[in-house]
Short mmCIF file of C-alpha atoms in Angstrom, two decimals:
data_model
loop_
_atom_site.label_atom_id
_atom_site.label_comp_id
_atom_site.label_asym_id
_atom_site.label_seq_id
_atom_site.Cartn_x
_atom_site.Cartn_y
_atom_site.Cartn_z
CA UNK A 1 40.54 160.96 88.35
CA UNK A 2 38.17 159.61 85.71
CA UNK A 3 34.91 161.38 86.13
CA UNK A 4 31.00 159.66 86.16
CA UNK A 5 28.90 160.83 82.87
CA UNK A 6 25.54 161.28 82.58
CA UNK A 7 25.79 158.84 79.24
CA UNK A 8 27.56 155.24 79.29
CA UNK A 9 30.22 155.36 76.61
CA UNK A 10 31.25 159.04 77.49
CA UNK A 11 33.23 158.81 80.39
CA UNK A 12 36.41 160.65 80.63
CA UNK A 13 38.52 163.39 82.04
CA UNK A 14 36.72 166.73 82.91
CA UNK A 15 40.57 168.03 82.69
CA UNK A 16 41.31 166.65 79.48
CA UNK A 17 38.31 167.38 77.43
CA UNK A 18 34.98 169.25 77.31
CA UNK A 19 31.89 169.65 75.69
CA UNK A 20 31.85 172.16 73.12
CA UNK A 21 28.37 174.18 72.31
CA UNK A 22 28.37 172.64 68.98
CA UNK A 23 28.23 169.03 70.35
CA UNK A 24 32.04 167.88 69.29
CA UNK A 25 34.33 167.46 71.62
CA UNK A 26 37.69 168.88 72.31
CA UNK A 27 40.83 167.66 73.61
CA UNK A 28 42.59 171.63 74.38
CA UNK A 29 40.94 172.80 71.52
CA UNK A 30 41.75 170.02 69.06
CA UNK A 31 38.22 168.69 67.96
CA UNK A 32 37.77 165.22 67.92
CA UNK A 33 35.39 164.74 65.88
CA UNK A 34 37.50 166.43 62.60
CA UNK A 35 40.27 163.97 63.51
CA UNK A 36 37.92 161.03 63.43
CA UNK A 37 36.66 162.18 60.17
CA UNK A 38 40.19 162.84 58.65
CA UNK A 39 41.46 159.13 59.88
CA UNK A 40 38.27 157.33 58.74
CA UNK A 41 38.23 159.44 54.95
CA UNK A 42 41.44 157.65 54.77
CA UNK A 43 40.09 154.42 55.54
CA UNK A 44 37.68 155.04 52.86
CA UNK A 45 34.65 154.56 55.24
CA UNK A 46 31.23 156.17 54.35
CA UNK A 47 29.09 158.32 56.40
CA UNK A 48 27.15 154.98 57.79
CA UNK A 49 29.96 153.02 58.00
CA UNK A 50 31.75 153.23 61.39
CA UNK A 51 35.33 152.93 62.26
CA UNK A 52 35.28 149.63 63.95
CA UNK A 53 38.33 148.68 66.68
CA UNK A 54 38.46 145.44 68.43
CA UNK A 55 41.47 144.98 70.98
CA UNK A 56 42.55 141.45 71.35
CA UNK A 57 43.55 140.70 74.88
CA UNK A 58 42.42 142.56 78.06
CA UNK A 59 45.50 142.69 80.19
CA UNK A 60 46.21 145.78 81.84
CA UNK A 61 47.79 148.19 79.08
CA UNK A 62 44.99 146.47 76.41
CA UNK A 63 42.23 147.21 78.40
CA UNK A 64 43.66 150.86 78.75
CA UNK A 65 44.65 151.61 75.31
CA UNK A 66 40.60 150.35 74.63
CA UNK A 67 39.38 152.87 77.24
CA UNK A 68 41.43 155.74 75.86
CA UNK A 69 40.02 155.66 72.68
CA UNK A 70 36.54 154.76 74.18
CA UNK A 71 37.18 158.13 76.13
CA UNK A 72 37.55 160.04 73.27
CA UNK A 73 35.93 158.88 70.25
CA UNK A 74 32.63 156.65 71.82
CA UNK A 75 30.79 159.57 72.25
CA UNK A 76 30.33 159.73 68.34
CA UNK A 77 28.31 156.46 68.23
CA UNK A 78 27.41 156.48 64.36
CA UNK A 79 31.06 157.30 63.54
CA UNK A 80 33.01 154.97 65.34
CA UNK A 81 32.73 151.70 67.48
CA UNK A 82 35.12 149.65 69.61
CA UNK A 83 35.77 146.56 72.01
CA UNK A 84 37.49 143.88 73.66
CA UNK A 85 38.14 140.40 73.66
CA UNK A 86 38.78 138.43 76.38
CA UNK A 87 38.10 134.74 77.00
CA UNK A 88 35.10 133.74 78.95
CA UNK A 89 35.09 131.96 82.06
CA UNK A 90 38.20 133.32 83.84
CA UNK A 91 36.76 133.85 87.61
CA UNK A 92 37.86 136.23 89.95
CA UNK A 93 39.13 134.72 93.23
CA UNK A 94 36.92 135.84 96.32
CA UNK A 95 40.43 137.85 97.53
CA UNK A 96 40.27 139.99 94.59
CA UNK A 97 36.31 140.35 94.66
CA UNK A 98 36.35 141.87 98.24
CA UNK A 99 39.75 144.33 97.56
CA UNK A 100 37.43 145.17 94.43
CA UNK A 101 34.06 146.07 96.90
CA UNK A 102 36.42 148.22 98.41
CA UNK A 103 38.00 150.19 95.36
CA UNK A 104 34.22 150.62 94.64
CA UNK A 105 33.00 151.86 97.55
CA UNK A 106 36.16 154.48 97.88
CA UNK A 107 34.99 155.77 94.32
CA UNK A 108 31.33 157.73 94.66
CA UNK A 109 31.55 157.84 91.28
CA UNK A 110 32.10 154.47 90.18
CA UNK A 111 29.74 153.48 92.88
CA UNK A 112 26.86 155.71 91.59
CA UNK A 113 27.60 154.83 88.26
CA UNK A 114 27.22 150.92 89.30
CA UNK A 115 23.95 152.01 91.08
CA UNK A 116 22.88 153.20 88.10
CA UNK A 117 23.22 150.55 85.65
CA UNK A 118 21.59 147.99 88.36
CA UNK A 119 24.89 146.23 88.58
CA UNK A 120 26.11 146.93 92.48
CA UNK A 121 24.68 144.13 93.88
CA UNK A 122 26.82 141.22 92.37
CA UNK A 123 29.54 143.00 93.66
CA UNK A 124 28.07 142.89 97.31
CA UNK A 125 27.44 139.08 96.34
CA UNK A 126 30.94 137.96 95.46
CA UNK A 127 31.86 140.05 97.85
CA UNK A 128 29.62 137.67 100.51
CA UNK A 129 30.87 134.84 98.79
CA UNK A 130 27.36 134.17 97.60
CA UNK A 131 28.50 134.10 93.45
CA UNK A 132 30.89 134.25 91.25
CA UNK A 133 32.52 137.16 89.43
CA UNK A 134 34.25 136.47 85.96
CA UNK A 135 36.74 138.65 84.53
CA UNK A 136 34.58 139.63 81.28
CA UNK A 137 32.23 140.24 83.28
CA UNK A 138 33.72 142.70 84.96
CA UNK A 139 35.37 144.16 82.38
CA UNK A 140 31.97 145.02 81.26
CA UNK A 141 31.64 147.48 83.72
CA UNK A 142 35.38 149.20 83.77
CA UNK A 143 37.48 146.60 85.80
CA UNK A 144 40.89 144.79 84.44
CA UNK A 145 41.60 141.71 86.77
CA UNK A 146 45.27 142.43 86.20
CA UNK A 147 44.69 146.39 87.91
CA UNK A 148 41.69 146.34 89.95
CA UNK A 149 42.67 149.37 91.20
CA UNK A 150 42.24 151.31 88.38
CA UNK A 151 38.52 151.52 87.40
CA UNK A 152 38.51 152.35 83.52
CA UNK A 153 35.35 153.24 81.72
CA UNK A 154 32.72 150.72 80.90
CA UNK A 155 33.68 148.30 77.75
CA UNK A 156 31.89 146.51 75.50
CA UNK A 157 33.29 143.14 75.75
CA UNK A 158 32.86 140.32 73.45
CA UNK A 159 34.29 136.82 73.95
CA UNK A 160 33.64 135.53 71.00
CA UNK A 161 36.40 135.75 68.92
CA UNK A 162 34.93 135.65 65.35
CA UNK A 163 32.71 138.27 66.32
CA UNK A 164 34.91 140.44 67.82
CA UNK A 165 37.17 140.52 64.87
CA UNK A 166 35.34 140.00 61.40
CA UNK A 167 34.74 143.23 60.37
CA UNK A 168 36.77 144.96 62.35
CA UNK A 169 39.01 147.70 60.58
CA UNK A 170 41.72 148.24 62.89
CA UNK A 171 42.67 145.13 65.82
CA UNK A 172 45.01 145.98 68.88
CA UNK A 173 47.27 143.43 69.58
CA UNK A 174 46.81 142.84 73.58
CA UNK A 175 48.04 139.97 74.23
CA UNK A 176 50.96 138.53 75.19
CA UNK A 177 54.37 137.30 72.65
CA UNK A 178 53.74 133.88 74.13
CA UNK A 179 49.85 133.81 72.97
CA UNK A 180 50.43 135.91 69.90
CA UNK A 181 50.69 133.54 67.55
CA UNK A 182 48.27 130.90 68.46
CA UNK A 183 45.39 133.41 68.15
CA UNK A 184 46.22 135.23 65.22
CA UNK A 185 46.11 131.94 63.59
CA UNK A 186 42.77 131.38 64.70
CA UNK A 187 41.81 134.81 63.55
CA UNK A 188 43.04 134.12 59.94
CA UNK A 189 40.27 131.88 59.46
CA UNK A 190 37.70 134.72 59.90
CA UNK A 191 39.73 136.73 57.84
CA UNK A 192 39.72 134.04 54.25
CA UNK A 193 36.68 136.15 52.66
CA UNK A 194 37.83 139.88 53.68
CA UNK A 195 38.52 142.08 51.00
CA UNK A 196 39.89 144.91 52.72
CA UNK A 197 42.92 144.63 54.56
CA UNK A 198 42.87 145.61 58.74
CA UNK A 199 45.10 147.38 60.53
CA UNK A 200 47.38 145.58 62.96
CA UNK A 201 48.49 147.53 66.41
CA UNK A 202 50.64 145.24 68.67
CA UNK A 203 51.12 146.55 72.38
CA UNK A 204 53.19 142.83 73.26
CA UNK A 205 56.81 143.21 73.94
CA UNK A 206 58.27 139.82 73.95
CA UNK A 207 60.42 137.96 71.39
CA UNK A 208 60.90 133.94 69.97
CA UNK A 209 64.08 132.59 68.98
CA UNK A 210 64.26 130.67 65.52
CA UNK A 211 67.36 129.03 64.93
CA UNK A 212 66.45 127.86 61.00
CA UNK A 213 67.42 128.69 58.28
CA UNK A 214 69.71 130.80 60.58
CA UNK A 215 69.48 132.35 64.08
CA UNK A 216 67.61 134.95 64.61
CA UNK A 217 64.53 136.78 66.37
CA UNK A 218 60.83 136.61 66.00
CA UNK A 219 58.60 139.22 66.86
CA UNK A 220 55.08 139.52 67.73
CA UNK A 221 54.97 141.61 64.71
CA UNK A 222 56.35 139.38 62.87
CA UNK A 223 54.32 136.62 64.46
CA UNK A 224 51.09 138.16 63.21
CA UNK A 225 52.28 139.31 59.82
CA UNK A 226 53.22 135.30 59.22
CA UNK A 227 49.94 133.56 61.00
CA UNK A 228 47.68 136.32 59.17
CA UNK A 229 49.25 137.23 55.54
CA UNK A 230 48.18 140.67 56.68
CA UNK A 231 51.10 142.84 54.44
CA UNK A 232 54.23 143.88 57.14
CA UNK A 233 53.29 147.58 56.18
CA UNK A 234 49.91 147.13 57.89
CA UNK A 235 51.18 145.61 61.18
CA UNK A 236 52.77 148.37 63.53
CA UNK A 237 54.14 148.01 66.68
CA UNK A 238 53.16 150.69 69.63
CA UNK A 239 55.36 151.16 72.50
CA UNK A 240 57.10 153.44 75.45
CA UNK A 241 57.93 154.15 78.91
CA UNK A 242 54.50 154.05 80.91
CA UNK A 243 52.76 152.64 83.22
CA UNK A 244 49.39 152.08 82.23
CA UNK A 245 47.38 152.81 85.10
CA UNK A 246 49.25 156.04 85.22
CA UNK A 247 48.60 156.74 81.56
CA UNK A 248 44.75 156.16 82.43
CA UNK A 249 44.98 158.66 85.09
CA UNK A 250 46.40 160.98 83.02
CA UNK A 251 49.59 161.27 84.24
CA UNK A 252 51.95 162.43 81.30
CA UNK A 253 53.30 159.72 78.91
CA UNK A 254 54.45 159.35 75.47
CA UNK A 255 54.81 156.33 73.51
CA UNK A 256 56.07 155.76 69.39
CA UNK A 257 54.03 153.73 66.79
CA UNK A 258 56.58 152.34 64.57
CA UNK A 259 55.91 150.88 61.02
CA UNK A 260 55.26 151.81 57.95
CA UNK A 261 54.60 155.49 56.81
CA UNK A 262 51.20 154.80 55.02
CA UNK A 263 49.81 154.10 58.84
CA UNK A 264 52.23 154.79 61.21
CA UNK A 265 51.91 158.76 60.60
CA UNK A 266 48.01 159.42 60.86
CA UNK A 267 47.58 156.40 63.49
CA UNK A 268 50.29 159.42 65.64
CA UNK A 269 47.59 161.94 64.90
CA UNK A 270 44.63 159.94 65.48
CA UNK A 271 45.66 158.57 68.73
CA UNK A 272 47.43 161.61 70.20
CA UNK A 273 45.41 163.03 73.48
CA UNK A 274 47.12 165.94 75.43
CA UNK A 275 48.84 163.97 77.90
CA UNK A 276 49.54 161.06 75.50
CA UNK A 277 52.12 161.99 73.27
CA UNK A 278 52.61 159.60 70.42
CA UNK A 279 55.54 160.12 68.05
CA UNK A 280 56.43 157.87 64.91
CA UNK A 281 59.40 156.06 64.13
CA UNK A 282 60.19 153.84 60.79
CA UNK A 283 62.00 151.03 62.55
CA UNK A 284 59.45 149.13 63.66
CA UNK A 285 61.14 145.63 64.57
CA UNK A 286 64.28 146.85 66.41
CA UNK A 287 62.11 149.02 69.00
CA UNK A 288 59.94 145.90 69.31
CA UNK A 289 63.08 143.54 70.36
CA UNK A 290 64.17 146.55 72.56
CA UNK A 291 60.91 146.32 74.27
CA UNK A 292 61.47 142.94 75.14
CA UNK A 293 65.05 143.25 76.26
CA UNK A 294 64.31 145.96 78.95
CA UNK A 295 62.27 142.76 80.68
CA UNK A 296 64.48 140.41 80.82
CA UNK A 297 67.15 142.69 82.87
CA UNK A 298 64.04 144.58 85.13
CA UNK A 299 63.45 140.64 86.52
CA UNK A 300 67.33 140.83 88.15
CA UNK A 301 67.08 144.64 89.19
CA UNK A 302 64.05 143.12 91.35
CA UNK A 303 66.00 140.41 92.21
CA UNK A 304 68.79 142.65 93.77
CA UNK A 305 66.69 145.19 95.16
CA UNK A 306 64.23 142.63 97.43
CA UNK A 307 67.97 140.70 98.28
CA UNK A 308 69.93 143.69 99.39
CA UNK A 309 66.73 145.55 101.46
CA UNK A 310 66.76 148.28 98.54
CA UNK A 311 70.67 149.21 98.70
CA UNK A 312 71.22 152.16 96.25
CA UNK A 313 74.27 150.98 96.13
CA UNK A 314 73.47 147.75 95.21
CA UNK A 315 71.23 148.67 92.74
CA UNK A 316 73.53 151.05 90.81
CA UNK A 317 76.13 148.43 90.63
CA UNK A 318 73.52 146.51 88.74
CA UNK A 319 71.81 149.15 86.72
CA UNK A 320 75.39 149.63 85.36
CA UNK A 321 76.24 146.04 84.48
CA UNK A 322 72.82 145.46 82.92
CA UNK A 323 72.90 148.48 81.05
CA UNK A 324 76.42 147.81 79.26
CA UNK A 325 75.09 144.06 78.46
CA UNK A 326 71.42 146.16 76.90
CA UNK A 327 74.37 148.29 74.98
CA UNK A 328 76.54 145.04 74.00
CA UNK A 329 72.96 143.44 72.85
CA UNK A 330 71.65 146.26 70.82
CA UNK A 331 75.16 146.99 68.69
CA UNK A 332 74.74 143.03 67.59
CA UNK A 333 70.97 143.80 66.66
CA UNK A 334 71.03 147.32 65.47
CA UNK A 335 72.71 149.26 62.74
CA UNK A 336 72.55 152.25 64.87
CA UNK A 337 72.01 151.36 68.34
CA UNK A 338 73.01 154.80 69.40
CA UNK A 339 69.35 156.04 68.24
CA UNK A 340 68.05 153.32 70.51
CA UNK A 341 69.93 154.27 73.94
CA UNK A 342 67.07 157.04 74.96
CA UNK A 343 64.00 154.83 74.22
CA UNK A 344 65.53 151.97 75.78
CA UNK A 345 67.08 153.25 79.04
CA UNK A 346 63.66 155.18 79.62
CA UNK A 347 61.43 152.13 78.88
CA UNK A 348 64.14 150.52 81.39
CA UNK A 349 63.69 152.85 83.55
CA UNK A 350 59.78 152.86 84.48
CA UNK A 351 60.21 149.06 84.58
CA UNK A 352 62.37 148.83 87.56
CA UNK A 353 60.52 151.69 89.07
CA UNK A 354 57.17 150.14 88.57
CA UNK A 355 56.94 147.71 86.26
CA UNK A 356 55.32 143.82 86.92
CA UNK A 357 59.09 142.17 85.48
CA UNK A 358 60.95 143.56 88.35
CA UNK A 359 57.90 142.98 90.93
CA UNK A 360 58.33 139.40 89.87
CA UNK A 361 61.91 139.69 90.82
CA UNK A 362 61.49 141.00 94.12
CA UNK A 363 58.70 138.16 94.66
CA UNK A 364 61.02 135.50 94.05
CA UNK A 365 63.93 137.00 96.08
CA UNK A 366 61.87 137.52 98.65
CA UNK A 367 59.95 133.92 98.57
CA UNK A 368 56.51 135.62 98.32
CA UNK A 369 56.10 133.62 95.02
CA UNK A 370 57.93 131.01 93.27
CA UNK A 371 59.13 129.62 90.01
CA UNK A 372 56.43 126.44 89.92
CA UNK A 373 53.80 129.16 89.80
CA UNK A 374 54.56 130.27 86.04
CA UNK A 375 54.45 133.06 84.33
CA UNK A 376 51.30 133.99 84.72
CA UNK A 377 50.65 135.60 87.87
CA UNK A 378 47.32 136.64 89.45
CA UNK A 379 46.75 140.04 89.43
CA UNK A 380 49.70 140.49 87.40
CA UNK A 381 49.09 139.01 84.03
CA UNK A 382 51.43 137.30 82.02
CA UNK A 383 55.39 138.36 82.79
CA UNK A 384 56.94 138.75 79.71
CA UNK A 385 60.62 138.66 80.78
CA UNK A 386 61.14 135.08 81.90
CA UNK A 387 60.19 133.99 78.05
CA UNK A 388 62.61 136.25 76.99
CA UNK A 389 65.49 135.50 78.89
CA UNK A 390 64.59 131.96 77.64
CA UNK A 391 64.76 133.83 74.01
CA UNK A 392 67.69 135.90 74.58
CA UNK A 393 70.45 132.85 75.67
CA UNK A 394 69.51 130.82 73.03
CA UNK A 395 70.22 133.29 70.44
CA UNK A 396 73.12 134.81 71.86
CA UNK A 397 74.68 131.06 72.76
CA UNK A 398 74.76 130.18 69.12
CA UNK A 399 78.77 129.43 67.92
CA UNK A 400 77.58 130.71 64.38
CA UNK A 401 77.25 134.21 66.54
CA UNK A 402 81.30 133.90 68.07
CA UNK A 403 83.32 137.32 68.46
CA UNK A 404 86.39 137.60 70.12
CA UNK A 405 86.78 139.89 73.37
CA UNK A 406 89.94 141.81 73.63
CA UNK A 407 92.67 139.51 75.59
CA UNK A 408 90.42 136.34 74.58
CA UNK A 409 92.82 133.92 72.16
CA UNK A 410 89.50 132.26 71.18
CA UNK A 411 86.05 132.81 69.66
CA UNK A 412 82.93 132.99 72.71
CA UNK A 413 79.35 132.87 71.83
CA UNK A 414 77.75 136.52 72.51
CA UNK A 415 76.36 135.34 75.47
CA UNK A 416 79.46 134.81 77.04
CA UNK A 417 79.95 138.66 77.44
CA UNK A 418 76.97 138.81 79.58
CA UNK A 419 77.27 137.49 83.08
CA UNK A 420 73.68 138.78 84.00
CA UNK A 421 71.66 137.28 81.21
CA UNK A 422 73.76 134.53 81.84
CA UNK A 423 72.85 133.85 85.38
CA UNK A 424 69.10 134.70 85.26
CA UNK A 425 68.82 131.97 82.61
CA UNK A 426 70.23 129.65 85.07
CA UNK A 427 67.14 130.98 87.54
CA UNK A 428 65.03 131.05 85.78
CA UNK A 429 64.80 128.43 83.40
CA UNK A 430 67.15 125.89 84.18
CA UNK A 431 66.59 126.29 87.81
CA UNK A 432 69.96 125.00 88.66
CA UNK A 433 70.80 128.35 90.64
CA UNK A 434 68.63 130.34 93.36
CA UNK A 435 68.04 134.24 93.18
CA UNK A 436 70.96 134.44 95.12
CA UNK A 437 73.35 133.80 92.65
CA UNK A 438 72.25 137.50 90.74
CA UNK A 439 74.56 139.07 93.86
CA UNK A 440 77.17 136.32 93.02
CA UNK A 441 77.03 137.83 89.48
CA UNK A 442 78.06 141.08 90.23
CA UNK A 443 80.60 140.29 93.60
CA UNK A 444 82.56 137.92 90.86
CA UNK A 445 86.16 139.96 91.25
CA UNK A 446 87.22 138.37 87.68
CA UNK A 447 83.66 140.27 85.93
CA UNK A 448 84.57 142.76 83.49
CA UNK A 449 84.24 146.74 84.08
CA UNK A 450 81.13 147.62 82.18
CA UNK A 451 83.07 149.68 79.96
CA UNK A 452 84.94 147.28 78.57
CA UNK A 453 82.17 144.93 77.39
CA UNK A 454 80.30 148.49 75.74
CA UNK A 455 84.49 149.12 74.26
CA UNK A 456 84.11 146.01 72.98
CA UNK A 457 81.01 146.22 71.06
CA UNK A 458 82.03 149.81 69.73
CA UNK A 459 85.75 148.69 68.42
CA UNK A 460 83.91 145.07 66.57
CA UNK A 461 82.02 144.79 63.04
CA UNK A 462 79.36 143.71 65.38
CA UNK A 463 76.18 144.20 63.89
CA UNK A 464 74.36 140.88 62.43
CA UNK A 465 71.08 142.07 60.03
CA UNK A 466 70.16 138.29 59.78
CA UNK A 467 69.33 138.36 63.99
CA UNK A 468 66.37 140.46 62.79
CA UNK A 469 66.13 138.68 59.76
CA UNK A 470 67.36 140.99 57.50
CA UNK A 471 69.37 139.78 54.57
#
């Protein structure tokens, strides 16, 4: 539980840290304020110059990963500074207005805390119907439309976006692949007269397909690197398996920052807290694509589970055909997918436990929502894993891309040797086939054992640097 401060901009967990006698605070006896210092000394940032972090996007793991480094470094106001851009003029639907009365009123600490700042009342309003909340608004004051339920700490929020990024020395990517680009490319323009070079973070996991000069993937990395100029060794790409409402409540998590060493190393340190592990890794755009692939199959796991009333049985049958297809995937894209297979069955994991891709799945199956609504769901935020199945086919359909399965006299596109991606293309973006047809998939008594199609990507020359657009 996130406990009520006497001072806005210091709110945080009485477990995780306290207040030392000196004034600095501690995260179990690491002090805070001496890893500040160290990160902004090698920023090059004077006494009166604070660190300055803007996060770009406030869906739910954006508007966390702002918080948790409000938590710990806001307190240390002349050293370091951060917020969050969001667009203006998103408003909250009177549904989600009253569930939020009630998540305040079941928190005596948020509620005082709202008392306190004179800001209660326009949630009793909206709450009456009698106004109209927006979602900057309340973002202001701790709330993420996309995880109401979750009060975070109280945000300076800017929706401006040439303010909220000018001068800022480090930006978190927030935002989704599919909105990546186009705002990057609006924050270049801000950027013309900089002469120090920021710090890129990217939280999206979602990929493009480019099929010129050859076929291969684009990243939201990459995405930002080419809208921005900003060098590839300053653009990073965070990522794990969490949740990130449990992260904010401080249930144990660990995540890696991949990139470059110059940044990927102290950015570890810096944003470490003592039940947020983060560990550093060097390949930064393979564990990006991974991220993305974990969505597309997490869609058909909730699928199956909402069609067959939660059968374990069911499920496992699926887990195991998705997984060999992740497996065939990842020896095409990776020189050594075998360092991959822990990172990206765990991220897998927490996504069909409790991730939004398979919720959407289980929506659909179970008619709740459908596909007319998009991809942007209410409440939800943006789900990530219908673009990328989208992204996925069309690379792995290309005839430049043709292998040759054992007992196959012919060459097959990639995409041939996966049934599942296959099928939930046919759902979901072609539309020519209703979530039914994901238990088709995996009753078809001609599919493959999963063994052979991960035999088959072991006993080939299989990996292709130019999907990643390597030379």
């Amino acid at each position: 539980m996130v406990a009520d401060t006497k001072e806005e901009g210091m709110v945080g967990s009485i477990e995780a840290k306290s207040l030392q006698s000196n004034g600095s605070v501690h995260h179990n006896g690491l002090n805070l304020e001496e890893k500040l210092d160290e990160f902004r000394r090698l920023l090059g940032k004077s006494d009166k110059d604070p660190l300055r972090i803007v996060s770009v996007g406030a869906g739910a793991w954006g508007s966390v990963f702002a918080a948790l480094l409000q938590e710990s470094y806001g307190g240390f106001r002349d050293k370091f500074q951060i917020r969050i851009w969001r667009r203006a003029g998103r408003a909250v639907d009177r549904e989600t207005a009253e569930h939020l009365f009630e998540v305040i009123n079941s928190r005596e600490d948020i509620l005082r805390r709202l008392i306190r700042r004179c800001a209660y009342l326009k949630y009793v309003e909206a709450r009456l119907g009698d106004r109209t909340l927006y979602a900057d608004e309340i973002l202001k004051d701790g709330f993420c439309l996309n995880m109401v339920d979750t009060p975070l700490c109280p945000l300076k929020v800017v929706t401006n976006l040439q303010e909220a990024v000018w001068d800022a020395d480090i930006v978190v990517n927030g935002l989704p692949s599919t909105e990546t680009r186009e705002v990057f490319e609006e924050i270049s323009k801000y950027w013309k007269e900089r002469i120090t070079v920021p710090i890129i973070i990217s939280l999206s996991k979602g990929i493009e397909t480019a099929l010129e000069p050859v076929p291969h993937i684009i990243t939201p990395t990459k995405m930002i690197h080419q809208a921005t100029g900003v060098p590839i060794d300053n653009v990073l790409y965070l990522g794990g398996p969490n949740i990130a409402a449990e992260i904010y409540n401080k249930e144990y998590a660990n995540a890696r920052i991949c990139g470059a060493a110059k940044w990927r190393k102290p950015l570890a340190k810096f944003l470490r807290q003592p039940h947020f592990i983060v560990w550093d890794n060097s390949d930064l755009v393979t564990h990006e694509v991974m991220g993305g692939l974990k969505n597309v199959y997490a869609i058909g796991a909730g699928m199956v589970a909402a069609l067959t009333k939660e059968s374990a049985t069911s499920k496992s049958v699926y887990f195991a055909h998705c997984t060999s297809e992740m497996i065939f995937i990842t020896h095409l894209l990776a020189e050594e997918p075998e360092k991959l297979a822990g990172p990206l069955l765990a991220d897998t994991y927490v996504t069909l436990l409790k991730g939004r891709n398979a919720w959407y799945g289980q929506m659909l199956a179970k008619g709740e929502i459908n596909r007319d609504m998009g991809d942007s769901i209410s409440g939800k935020g943006m789900i990530q894993g219908v673009s990328a199945v989208g992204a996925f086919y069309q690379l792995l359909s290309q005839s430049s891309l043709s292998i040759l399965p054992s007992e196959e006299k012919k060459l097959v596109a990639p995409v041939e040797s996966c049934p599942i991606l296959k099928t939930l293309y046919k759902i979901l973006i072609t539309r020519e086939q209703s979530t039914q047809a994901i238990l088709q998939a995996l009753r078809d008594e001609t599919l493959n054992d999963p063994r052979d199609r991960i035999e088959i990507a072991q006993s080939h020359a299989f990996y292709r640097p130019s999907l990643l657009g390597q030379p």
